[in-house]
PDB file of C-alpha atoms in Angstrom:
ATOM      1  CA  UNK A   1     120.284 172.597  41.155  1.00 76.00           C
ATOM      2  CA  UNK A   2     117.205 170.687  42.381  1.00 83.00           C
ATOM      3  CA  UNK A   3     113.867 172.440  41.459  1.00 85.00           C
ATOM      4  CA  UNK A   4     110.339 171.810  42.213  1.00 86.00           C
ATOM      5  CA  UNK A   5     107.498 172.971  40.203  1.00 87.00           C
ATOM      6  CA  UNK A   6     103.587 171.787  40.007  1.00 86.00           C
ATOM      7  CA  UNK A   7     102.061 170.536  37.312  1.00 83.00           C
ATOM      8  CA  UNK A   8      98.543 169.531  37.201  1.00 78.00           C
ATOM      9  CA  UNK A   9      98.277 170.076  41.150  1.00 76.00           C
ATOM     10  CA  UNK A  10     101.061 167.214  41.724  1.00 84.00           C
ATOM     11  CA  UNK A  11     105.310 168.389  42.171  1.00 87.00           C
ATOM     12  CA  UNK A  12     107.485 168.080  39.745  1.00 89.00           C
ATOM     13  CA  UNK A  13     110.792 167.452  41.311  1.00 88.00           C
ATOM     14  CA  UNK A  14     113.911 167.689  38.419  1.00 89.00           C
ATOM     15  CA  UNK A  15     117.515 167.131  39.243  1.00 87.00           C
ATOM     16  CA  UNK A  16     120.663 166.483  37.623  1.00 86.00           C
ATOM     17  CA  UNK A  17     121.611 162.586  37.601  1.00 84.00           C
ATOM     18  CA  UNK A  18     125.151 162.395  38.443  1.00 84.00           C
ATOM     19  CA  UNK A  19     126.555 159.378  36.139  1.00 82.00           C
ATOM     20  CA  UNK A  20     124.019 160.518  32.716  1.00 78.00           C
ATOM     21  CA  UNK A  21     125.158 164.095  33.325  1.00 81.00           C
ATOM     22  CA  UNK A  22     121.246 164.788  32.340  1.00 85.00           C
ATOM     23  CA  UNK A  23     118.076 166.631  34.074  1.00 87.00           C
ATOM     24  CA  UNK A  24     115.879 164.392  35.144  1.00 87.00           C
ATOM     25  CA  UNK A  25     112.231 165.152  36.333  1.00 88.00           C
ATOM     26  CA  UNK A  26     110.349 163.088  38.701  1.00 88.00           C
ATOM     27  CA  UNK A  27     106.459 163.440  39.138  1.00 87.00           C
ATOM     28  CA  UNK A  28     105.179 162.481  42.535  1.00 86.00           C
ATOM     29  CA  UNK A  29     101.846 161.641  44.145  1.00 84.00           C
ATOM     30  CA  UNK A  30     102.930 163.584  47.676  1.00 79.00           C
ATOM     31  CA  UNK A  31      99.775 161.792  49.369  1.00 77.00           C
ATOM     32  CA  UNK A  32     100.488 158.568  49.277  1.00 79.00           C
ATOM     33  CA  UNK A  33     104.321 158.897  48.135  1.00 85.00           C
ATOM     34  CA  UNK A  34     107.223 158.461  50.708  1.00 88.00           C
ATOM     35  CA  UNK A  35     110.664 159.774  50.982  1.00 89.00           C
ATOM     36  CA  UNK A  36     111.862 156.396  50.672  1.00 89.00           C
ATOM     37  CA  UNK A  37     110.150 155.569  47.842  1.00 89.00           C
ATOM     38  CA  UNK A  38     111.131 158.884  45.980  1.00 89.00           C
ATOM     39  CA  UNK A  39     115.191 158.016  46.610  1.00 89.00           C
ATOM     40  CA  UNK A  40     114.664 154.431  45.236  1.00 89.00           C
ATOM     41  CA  UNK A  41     112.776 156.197  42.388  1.00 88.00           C
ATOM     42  CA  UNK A  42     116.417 158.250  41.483  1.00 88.00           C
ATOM     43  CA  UNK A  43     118.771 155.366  42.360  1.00 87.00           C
ATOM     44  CA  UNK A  44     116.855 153.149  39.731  1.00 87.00           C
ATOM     45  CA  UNK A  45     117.248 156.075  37.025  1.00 87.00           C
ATOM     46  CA  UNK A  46     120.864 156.296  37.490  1.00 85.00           C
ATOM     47  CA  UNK A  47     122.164 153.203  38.897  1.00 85.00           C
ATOM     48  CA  UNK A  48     126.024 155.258  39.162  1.00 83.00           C
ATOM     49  CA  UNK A  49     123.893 156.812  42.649  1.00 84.00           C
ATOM     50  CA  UNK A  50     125.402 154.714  45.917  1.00 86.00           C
ATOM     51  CA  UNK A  51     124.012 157.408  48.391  1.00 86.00           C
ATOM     52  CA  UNK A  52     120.686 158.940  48.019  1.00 87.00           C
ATOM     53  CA  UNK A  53     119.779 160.881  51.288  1.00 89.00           C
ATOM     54  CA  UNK A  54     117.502 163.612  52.923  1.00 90.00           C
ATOM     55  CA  UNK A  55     118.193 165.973  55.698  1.00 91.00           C
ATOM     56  CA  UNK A  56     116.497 168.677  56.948  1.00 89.00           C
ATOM     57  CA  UNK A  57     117.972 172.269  57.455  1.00 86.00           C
ATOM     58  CA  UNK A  58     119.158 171.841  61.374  1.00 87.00           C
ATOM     59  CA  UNK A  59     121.165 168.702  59.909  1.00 86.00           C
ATOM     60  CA  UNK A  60     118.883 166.150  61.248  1.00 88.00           C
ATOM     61  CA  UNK A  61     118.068 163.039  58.563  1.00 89.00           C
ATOM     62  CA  UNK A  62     115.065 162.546  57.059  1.00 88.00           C
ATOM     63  CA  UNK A  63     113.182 158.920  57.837  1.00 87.00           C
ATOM     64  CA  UNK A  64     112.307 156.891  54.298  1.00 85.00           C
ATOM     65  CA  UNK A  65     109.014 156.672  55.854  1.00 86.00           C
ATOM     66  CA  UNK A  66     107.931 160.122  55.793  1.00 87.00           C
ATOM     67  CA  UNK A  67     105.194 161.026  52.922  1.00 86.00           C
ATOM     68  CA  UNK A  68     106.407 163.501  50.655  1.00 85.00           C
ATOM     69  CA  UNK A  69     103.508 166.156  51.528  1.00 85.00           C
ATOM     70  CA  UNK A  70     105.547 166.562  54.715  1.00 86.00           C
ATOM     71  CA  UNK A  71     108.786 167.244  53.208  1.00 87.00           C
ATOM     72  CA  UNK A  72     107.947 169.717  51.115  1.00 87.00           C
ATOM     73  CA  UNK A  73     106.029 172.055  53.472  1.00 86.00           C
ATOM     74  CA  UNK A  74     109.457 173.175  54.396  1.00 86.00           C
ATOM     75  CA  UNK A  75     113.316 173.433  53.115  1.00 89.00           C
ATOM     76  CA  UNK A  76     115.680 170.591  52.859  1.00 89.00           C
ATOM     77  CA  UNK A  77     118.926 169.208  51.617  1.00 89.00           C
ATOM     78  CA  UNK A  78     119.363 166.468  49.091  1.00 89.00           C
ATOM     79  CA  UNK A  79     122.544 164.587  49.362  1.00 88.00           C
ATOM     80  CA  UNK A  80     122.829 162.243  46.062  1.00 87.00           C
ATOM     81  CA  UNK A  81     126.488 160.382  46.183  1.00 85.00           C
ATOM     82  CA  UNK A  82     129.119 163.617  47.737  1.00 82.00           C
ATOM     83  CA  UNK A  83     126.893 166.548  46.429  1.00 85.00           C
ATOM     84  CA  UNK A  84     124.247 168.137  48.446  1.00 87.00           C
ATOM     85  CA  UNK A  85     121.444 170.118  47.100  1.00 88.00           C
ATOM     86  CA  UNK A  86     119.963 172.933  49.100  1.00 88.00           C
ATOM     87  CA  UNK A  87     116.001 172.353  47.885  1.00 87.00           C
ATOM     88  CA  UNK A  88     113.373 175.209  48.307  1.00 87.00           C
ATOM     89  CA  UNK A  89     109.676 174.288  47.785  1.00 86.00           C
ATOM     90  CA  UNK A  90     108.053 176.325  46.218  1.00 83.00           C
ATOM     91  CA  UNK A  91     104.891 177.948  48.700  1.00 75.00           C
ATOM     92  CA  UNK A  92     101.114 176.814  47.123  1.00 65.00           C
ATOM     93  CA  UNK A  93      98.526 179.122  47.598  1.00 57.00           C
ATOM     94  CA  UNK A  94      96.506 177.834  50.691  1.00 49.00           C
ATOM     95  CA  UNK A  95      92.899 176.507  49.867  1.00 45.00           C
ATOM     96  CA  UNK A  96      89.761 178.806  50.910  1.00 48.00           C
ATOM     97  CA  UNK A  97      88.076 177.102  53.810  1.00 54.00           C
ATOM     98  CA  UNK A  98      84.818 176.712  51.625  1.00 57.00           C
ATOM     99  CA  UNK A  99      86.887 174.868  49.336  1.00 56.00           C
ATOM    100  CA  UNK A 100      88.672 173.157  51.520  1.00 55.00           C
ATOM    101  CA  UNK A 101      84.938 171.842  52.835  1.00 67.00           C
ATOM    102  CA  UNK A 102      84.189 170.559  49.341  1.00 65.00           C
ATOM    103  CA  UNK A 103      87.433 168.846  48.904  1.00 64.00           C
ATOM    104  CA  UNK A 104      86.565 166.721  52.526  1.00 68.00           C
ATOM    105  CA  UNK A 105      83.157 166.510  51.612  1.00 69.00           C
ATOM    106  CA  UNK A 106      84.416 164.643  47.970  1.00 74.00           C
ATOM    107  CA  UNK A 107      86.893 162.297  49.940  1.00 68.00           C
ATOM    108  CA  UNK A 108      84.077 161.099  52.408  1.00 71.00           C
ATOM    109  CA  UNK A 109      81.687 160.518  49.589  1.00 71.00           C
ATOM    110  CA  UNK A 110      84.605 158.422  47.820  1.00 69.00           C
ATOM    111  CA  UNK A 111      85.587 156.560  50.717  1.00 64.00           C
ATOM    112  CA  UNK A 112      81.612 155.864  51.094  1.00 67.00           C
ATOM    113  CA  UNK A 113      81.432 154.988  47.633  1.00 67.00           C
ATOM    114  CA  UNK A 114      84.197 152.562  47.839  1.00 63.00           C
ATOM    115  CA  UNK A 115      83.082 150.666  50.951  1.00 58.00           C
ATOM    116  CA  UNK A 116      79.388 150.062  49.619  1.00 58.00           C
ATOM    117  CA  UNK A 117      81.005 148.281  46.268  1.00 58.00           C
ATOM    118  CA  UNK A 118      83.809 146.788  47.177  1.00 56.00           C
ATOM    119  CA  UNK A 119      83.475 145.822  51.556  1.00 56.00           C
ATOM    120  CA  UNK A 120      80.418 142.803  51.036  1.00 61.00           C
ATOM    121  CA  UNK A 121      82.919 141.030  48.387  1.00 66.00           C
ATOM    122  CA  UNK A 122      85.718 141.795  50.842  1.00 66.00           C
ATOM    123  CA  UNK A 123      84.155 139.904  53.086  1.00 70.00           C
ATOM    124  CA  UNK A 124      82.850 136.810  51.426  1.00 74.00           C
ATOM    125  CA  UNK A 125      86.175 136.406  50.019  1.00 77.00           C
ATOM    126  CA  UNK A 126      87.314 136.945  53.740  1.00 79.00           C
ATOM    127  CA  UNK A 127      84.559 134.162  54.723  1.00 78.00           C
ATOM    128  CA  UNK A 128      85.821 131.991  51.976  1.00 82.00           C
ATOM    129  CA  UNK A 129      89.312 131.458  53.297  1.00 85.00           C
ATOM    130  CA  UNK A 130      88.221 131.420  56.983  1.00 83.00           C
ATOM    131  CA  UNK A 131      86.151 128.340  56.177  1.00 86.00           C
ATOM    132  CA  UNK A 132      89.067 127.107  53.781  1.00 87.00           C
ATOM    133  CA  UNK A 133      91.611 127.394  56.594  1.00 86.00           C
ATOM    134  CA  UNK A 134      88.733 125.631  58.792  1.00 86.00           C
ATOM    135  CA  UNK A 135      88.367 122.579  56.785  1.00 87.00           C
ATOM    136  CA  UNK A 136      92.659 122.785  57.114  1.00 87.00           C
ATOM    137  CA  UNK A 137      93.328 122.475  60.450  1.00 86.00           C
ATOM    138  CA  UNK A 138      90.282 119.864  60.796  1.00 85.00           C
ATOM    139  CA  UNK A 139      91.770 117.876  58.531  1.00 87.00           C
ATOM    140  CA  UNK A 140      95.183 118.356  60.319  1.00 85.00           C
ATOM    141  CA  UNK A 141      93.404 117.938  64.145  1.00 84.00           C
ATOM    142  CA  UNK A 142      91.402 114.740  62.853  1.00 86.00           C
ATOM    143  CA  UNK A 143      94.207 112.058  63.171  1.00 86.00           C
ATOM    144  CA  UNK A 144      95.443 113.671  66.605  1.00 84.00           C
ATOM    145  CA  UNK A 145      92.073 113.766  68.424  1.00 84.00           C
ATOM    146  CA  UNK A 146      91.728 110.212  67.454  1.00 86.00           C
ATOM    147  CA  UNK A 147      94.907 109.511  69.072  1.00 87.00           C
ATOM    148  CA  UNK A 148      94.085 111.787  71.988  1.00 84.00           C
ATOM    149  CA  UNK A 149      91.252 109.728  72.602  1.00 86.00           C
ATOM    150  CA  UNK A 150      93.124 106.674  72.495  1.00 86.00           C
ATOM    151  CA  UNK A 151      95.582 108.059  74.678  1.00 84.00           C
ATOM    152  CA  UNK A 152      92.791 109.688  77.143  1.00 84.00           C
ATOM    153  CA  UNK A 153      91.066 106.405  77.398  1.00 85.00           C
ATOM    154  CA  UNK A 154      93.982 104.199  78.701  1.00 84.00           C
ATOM    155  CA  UNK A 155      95.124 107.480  81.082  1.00 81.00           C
ATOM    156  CA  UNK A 156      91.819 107.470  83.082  1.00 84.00           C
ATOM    157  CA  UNK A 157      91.423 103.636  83.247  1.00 86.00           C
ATOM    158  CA  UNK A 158      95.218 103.787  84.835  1.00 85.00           C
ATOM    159  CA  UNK A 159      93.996 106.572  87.225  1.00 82.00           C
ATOM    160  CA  UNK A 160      91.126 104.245  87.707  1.00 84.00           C
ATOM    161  CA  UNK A 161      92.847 101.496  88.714  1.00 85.00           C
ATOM    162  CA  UNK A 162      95.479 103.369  91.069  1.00 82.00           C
ATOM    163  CA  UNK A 163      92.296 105.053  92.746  1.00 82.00           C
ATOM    164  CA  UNK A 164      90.446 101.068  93.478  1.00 88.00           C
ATOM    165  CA  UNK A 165      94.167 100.119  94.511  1.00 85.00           C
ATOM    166  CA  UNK A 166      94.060 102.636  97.239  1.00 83.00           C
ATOM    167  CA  UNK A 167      90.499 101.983  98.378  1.00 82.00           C
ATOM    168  CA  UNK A 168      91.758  97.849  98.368  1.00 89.00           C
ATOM    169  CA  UNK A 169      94.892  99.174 100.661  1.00 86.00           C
ATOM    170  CA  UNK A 170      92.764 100.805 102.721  1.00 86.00           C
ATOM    171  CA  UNK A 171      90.256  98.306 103.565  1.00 89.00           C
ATOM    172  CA  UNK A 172      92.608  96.078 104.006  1.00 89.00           C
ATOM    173  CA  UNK A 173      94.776  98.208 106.231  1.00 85.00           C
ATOM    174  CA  UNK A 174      91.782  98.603 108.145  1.00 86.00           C
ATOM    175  CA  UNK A 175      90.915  94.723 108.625  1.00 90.00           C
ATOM    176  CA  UNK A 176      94.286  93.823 109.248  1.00 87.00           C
ATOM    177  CA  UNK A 177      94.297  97.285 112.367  1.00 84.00           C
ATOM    178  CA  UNK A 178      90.531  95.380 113.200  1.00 88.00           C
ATOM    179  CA  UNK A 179      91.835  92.053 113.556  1.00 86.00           C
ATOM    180  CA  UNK A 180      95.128  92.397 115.511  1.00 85.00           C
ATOM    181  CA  UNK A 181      93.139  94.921 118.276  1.00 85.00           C
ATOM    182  CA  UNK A 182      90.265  92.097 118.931  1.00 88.00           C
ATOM    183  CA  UNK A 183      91.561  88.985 118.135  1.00 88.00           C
ATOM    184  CA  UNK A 184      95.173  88.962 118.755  1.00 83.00           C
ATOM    185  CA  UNK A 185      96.006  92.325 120.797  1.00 83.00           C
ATOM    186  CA  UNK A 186      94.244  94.260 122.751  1.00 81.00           C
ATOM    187  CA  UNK A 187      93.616  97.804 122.359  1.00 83.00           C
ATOM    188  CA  UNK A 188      96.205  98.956 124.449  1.00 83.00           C
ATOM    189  CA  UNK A 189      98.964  97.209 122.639  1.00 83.00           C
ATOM    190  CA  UNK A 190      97.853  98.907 119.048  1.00 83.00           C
ATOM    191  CA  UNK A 191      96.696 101.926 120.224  1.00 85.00           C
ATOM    192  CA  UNK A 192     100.359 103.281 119.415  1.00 88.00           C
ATOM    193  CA  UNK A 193     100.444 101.273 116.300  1.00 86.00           C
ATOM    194  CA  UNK A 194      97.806 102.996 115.214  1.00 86.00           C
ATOM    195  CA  UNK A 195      98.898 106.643 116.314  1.00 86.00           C
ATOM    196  CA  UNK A 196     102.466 106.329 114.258  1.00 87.00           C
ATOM    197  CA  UNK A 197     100.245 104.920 111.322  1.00 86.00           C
ATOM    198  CA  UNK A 198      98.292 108.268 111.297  1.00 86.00           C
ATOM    199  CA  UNK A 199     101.547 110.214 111.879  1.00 86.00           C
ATOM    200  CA  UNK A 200     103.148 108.870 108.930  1.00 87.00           C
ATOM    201  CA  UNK A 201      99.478 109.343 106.927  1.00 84.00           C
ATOM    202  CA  UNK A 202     100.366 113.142 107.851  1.00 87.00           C
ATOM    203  CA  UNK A 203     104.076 113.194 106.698  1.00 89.00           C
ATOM    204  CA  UNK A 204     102.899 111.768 103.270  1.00 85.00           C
ATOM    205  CA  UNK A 205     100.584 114.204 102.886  1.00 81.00           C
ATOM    206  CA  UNK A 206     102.896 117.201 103.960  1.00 84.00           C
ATOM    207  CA  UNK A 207     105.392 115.991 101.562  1.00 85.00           C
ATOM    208  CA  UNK A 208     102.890 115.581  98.570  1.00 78.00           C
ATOM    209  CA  UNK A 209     102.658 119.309  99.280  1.00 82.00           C
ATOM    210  CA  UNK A 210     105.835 119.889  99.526  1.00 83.00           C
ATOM    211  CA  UNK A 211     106.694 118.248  95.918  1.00 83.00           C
ATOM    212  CA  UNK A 212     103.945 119.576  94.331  1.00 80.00           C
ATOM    213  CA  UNK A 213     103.356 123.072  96.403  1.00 81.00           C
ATOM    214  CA  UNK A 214      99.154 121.930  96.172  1.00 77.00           C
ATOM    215  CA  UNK A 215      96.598 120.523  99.079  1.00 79.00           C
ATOM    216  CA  UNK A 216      95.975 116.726  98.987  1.00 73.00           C
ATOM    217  CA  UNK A 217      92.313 117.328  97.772  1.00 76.00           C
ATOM    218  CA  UNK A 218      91.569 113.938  96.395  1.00 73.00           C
ATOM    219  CA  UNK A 219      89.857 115.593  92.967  1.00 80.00           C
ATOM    220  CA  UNK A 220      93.317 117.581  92.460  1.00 75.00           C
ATOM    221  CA  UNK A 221      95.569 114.142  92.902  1.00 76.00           C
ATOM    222  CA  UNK A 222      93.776 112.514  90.310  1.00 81.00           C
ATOM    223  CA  UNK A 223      93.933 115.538  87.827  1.00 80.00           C
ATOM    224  CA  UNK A 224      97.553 115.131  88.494  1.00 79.00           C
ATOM    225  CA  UNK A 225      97.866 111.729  88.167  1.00 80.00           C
ATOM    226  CA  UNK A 226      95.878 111.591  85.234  1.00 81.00           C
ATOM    227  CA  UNK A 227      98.230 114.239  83.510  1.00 80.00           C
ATOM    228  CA  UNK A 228     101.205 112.535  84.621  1.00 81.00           C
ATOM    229  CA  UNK A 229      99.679 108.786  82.817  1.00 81.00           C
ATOM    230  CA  UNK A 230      98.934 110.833  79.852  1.00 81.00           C
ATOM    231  CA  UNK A 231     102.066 112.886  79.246  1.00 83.00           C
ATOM    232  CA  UNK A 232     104.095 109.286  79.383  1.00 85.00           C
ATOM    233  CA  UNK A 233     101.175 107.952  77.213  1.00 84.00           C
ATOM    234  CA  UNK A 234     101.863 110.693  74.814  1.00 84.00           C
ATOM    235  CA  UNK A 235     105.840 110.381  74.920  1.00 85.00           C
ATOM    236  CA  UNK A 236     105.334 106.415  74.034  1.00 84.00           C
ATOM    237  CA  UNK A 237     102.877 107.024  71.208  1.00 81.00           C
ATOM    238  CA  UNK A 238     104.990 110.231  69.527  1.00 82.00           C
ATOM    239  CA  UNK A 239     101.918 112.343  70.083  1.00 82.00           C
ATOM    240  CA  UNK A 240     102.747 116.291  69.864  1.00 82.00           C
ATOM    241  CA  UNK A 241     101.027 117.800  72.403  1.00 84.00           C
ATOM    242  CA  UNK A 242     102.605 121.645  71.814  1.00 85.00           C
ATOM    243  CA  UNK A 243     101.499 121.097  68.065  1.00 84.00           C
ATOM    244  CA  UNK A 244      97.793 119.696  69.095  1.00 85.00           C
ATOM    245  CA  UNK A 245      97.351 122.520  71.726  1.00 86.00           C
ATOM    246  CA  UNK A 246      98.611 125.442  69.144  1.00 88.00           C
ATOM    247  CA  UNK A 247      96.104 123.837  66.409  1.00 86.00           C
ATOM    248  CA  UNK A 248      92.974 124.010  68.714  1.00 86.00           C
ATOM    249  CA  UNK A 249      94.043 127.551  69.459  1.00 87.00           C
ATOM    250  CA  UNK A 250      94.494 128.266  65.798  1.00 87.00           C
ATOM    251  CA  UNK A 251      91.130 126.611  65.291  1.00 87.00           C
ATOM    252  CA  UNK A 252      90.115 128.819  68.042  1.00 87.00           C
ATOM    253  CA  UNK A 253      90.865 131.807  66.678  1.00 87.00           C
ATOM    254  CA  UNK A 254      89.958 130.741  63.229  1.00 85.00           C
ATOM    255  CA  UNK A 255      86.014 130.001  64.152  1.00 85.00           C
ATOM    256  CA  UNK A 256      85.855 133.449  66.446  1.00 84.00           C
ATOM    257  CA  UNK A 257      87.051 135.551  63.713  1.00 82.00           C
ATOM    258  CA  UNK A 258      84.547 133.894  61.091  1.00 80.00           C
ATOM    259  CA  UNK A 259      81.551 134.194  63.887  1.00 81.00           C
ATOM    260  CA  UNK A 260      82.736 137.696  63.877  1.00 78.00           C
ATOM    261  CA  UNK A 261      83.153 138.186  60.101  1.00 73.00           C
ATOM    262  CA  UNK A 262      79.612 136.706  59.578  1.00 71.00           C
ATOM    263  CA  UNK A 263      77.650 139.083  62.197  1.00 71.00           C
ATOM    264  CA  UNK A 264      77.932 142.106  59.690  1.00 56.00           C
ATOM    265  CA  UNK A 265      77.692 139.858  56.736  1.00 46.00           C
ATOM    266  CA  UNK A 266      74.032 138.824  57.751  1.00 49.00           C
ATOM    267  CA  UNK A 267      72.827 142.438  57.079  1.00 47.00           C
ATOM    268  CA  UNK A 268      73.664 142.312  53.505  1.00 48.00           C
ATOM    269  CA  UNK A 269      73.370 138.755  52.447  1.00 46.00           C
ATOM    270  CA  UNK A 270      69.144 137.342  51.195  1.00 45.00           C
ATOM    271  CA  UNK A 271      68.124 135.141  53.380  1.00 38.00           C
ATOM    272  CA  UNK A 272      68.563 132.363  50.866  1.00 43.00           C
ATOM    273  CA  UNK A 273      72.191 132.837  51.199  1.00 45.00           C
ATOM    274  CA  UNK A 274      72.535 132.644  55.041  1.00 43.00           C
ATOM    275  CA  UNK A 275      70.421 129.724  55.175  1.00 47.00           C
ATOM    276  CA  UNK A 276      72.511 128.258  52.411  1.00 50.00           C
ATOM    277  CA  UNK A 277      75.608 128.788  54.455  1.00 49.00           C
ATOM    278  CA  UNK A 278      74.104 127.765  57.622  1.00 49.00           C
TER     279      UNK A 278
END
């Protein structure tokens, strides 16, 4: 038989261990003890227990999970190895509700209690490895926004360059159109010339959006361009651009949480000490 007692306002669960052929009792803390935690409890005693299971009385199993107040507010069946165990809890006598006030009233001074000593050092020690992991990724972002830089620079001088190119093109697209219509032709001879050259301006532009499903707005193409110098740029030089973009996000994250941390930690630090960390 499995029986339950209290002793000392906490259940005393003993049972008969299956290999030892001995009563055993087990003494749990039903607030903060789980099912789960009670079964490992008993297979650890007798390691000869395989299977170590609860069920309640319609047949349904019992998550590990559970805290062990729960379980015994009502029947249930203990299945150690082949042998199930019909347990009945024994009733406690329900608190009065004055009592029942008192016993709150404790547990919110306690939990008060316990956040005025122990939350300001939970927090500097929290502020402490925020600024550790800080001065981590720094260190780790240093070397790659150096080479970003690098890489940067030489991108937007190339998208420079392409962007005078064009203006050369069309200037001299434009004095070439100039000189054949008055000094060689005449304006009815390149009048065409000129219509198909605008035609085939269009179709480049139509299929610039058709590639790239954007507008050719001239501060977009050089975005694009620019991207496209630096992504080779990066390839050639090895640079990790998934790794640089997930450390300034980590950095990110890192910096908002401390700003964060150090908004209630203001209020309870002298004003020595927030100038000294400032």
């Amino acid at each position: 038989e499995v029986t339950i007692n209290y002793r000392h306002g906490l259940p005393v669960i003993t049972l008969m261990l299956p290999t030892r052929s001995e009563r055993c009792q087990f003494t749990v803390k039903p607030v903060v003890t789980t099912v789960g935690a009670f079964l490992q409890d008993v297979q650890r005693e007798d390691k000869g227990i395989e299977r170590a299971e609860v069920f309640a009385t319609d047949g349904s199993k019992v998550s590990g999970a559970t805290l062990m107040e729960v379980l015994l507010m009502n029947d249930f069946k203990l299945v150690i190895n082949n042998t199930a165990y019909s347990v009945s809890p024994p009733v406690k006598d329900k608190l009065s509700s004055e009592h029942a006030t008192e016993m709150e009233d404790i547990k919110s001074l306690v939990h008060r209690l316990f956040v005025a000593l122990h939350l300001e050092d939970h927090q500097i020690r929290k502020e402490r490895e925020l600024l550790q992991k800080l001065d981590h990724l720094k260190g780790e972002l240093l070397p790659l926004e150096q080479m970003k830089a690098r890489i940067m620079d030489s991108a937007d001088a190339k998208t420079s360059r392409l962007l005078w190119v064009g203006l050369a093109l069309m200037s001299t697209q434009g004095g070439a159109l100039a000189w054949l219509t008055w000094w060689v032709y005449s304006w009815d001879i390149m009048e065409p010339v000129t219509y198909f050259i605008t035609y085939g301006s269009a179709m480049a532009f139509y299929a610039y959006f058709v590639l790239t499903k954007q507008d050719y707005i001239y501060p977009h193409a050089k975005d694009r361009q620019f991207l496209h110098y630096f992504y080779r740029k990066s390839k050639k030089q090895h640079f990790n651009v998934e790794q640089y973009n997930k450390l300034k996000d980590d950095l990110a994250e890192a910096e908002e949480s401390l700003r964060r941390l150090r908004q209630p930690l203001h209020l309870r630090l002298p004003i020595q000490e927030i100038s000294d960390k400032d």
